[in-house]
Amino acid sequence: MSDLNDPRVFFAAERTLLAWNRTSLAWMAFGFVIERFGLFMRLVAGDHAGPWPRGISFWVGIAFILAGAMIGLGSTLQYRKVLNSLKPVEIPKGYRVGLGIASNLLVAVLGLVLLGYLFVGGS
């Protein structure tokens, strides 16, 4: 990837990974808010009887949450490609490169758990 032999290349890649992590979280949070907006509108309208039909806000929210989880997974794969292209001199000795990966994967898995919750018992 580079011929700089400089750890700043690695740290730039890690900052990019963490920026994608924040983006993933934002998409999932926005999706959750959209999904719950339908429930809020139902409560405001006074419609408390019977099971709640899944409307457009549910499906749009689910799409945002799923996209956020996929962003987390995709950015992790991309970061792994960058790591594999770096020379050992570009990664500081003793630095744990897996923490950013673990963070991204945890956010993605929790997003998928949230999807499961919303489908099974979230209404």
PDB file of C-alpha atoms in Angstrom, residues 25-79:
ATOM      1  CA  LEU A  25     -23.736   3.419  14.896  1.00  0.00           C
ATOM      2  CA  ALA A  26     -25.411   6.548  13.544  1.00  0.00           C
ATOM      3  CA  TRP A  27     -27.244   4.601  10.823  1.00  0.00           C
ATOM      4  CA  MET A  28     -28.465   2.062  13.358  1.00  0.00           C
ATOM      5  CA  ALA A  29     -29.578   4.728  15.839  1.00  0.00           C
ATOM      6  CA  PHE A  30     -31.400   6.630  13.104  1.00  0.00           C
ATOM      7  CA  GLY A  31     -33.065   3.400  11.986  1.00  0.00           C
ATOM      8  CA  PHE A  32     -34.221   2.661  15.525  1.00  0.00           C
ATOM      9  CA  VAL A  33     -35.708   6.154  15.848  1.00  0.00           C
ATOM     10  CA  ILE A  34     -37.525   5.792  12.530  1.00  0.00           C
ATOM     11  CA  GLU A  35     -38.804   2.341  13.486  1.00  0.00           C
ATOM     12  CA  ARG A  36     -40.122   3.593  16.824  1.00  0.00           C
ATOM     13  CA  PHE A  37     -41.689   6.663  15.216  1.00  0.00           C
ATOM     14  CA  GLY A  38     -44.542   4.479  13.921  1.00  0.00           C
ATOM     15  CA  LEU A  39     -45.229   3.277  17.454  1.00  0.00           C
ATOM     16  CA  PHE A  40     -45.213   6.884  18.679  1.00  0.00           C
ATOM     17  CA  MET A  41     -47.679   7.912  15.982  1.00  0.00           C
ATOM     18  CA  ARG A  42     -49.954   5.023  16.924  1.00  0.00           C
ATOM     19  CA  LEU A  43     -49.914   6.085  20.573  1.00  0.00           C
ATOM     20  CA  VAL A  44     -50.592   9.718  19.677  1.00  0.00           C
ATOM     21  CA  ALA A  45     -53.524   8.675  17.497  1.00  0.00           C
ATOM     22  CA  GLY A  46     -54.987   6.697  20.401  1.00  0.00           C
ATOM     23  CA  ASP A  47     -54.923   3.391  18.536  1.00  0.00           C
ATOM     24  CA  HIS A  48     -54.166   0.921  21.335  1.00  0.00           C
ATOM     25  CA  ALA A  49     -56.353  -2.005  20.277  1.00  0.00           C
ATOM     26  CA  GLY A  50     -55.102  -5.177  18.654  1.00  0.00           C
ATOM     27  CA  PRO A  51     -51.714  -6.048  17.243  1.00  0.00           C
ATOM     28  CA  TRP A  52     -49.795  -3.218  15.635  1.00  0.00           C
ATOM     29  CA  PRO A  53     -49.445  -3.577  11.869  1.00  0.00           C
ATOM     30  CA  ARG A  54     -45.921  -3.044  10.581  1.00  0.00           C
ATOM     31  CA  GLY A  55     -46.014   0.069   8.480  1.00  0.00           C
ATOM     32  CA  ILE A  56     -43.528   1.926   6.353  1.00  0.00           C
ATOM     33  CA  SER A  57     -41.626   3.331   9.359  1.00  0.00           C
ATOM     34  CA  PHE A  58     -40.920  -0.203  10.560  1.00  0.00           C
ATOM     35  CA  TRP A  59     -39.458  -1.323   7.235  1.00  0.00           C
ATOM     36  CA  VAL A  60     -37.467   1.869   6.625  1.00  0.00           C
ATOM     37  CA  GLY A  61     -36.067   1.690  10.162  1.00  0.00           C
ATOM     38  CA  ILE A  62     -35.148  -1.962   9.694  1.00  0.00           C
ATOM     39  CA  ALA A  63     -33.389  -1.084   6.423  1.00  0.00           C
ATOM     40  CA  PHE A  64     -31.309   1.606   8.174  1.00  0.00           C
ATOM     41  CA  ILE A  65     -30.355  -0.747  11.013  1.00  0.00           C
ATOM     42  CA  LEU A  66     -29.394  -3.497   8.572  1.00  0.00           C
ATOM     43  CA  ALA A  67     -27.396  -1.027   6.469  1.00  0.00           C
ATOM     44  CA  GLY A  68     -25.577   0.146   9.605  1.00  0.00           C
ATOM     45  CA  ALA A  69     -24.639  -3.426  10.507  1.00  0.00           C
ATOM     46  CA  MET A  70     -23.435  -4.059   6.942  1.00  0.00           C
ATOM     47  CA  ILE A  71     -21.367  -0.855   7.033  1.00  0.00           C
ATOM     48  CA  GLY A  72     -19.681  -2.155  10.191  1.00  0.00           C
ATOM     49  CA  LEU A  73     -18.937  -5.522   8.626  1.00  0.00           C
ATOM     50  CA  GLY A  74     -17.778  -4.052   5.318  1.00  0.00           C
ATOM     51  CA  SER A  75     -15.467  -1.516   6.916  1.00  0.00           C
ATOM     52  CA  THR A  76     -13.924  -4.267   9.046  1.00  0.00           C
ATOM     53  CA  LEU A  77     -13.165  -6.330   5.955  1.00  0.00           C
ATOM     54  CA  GLN A  78     -11.686  -3.294   4.216  1.00  0.00           C
ATOM     55  CA  TYR A  79      -9.499  -2.513   7.247  1.00  0.00           C
TER      56      TYR A  79
END
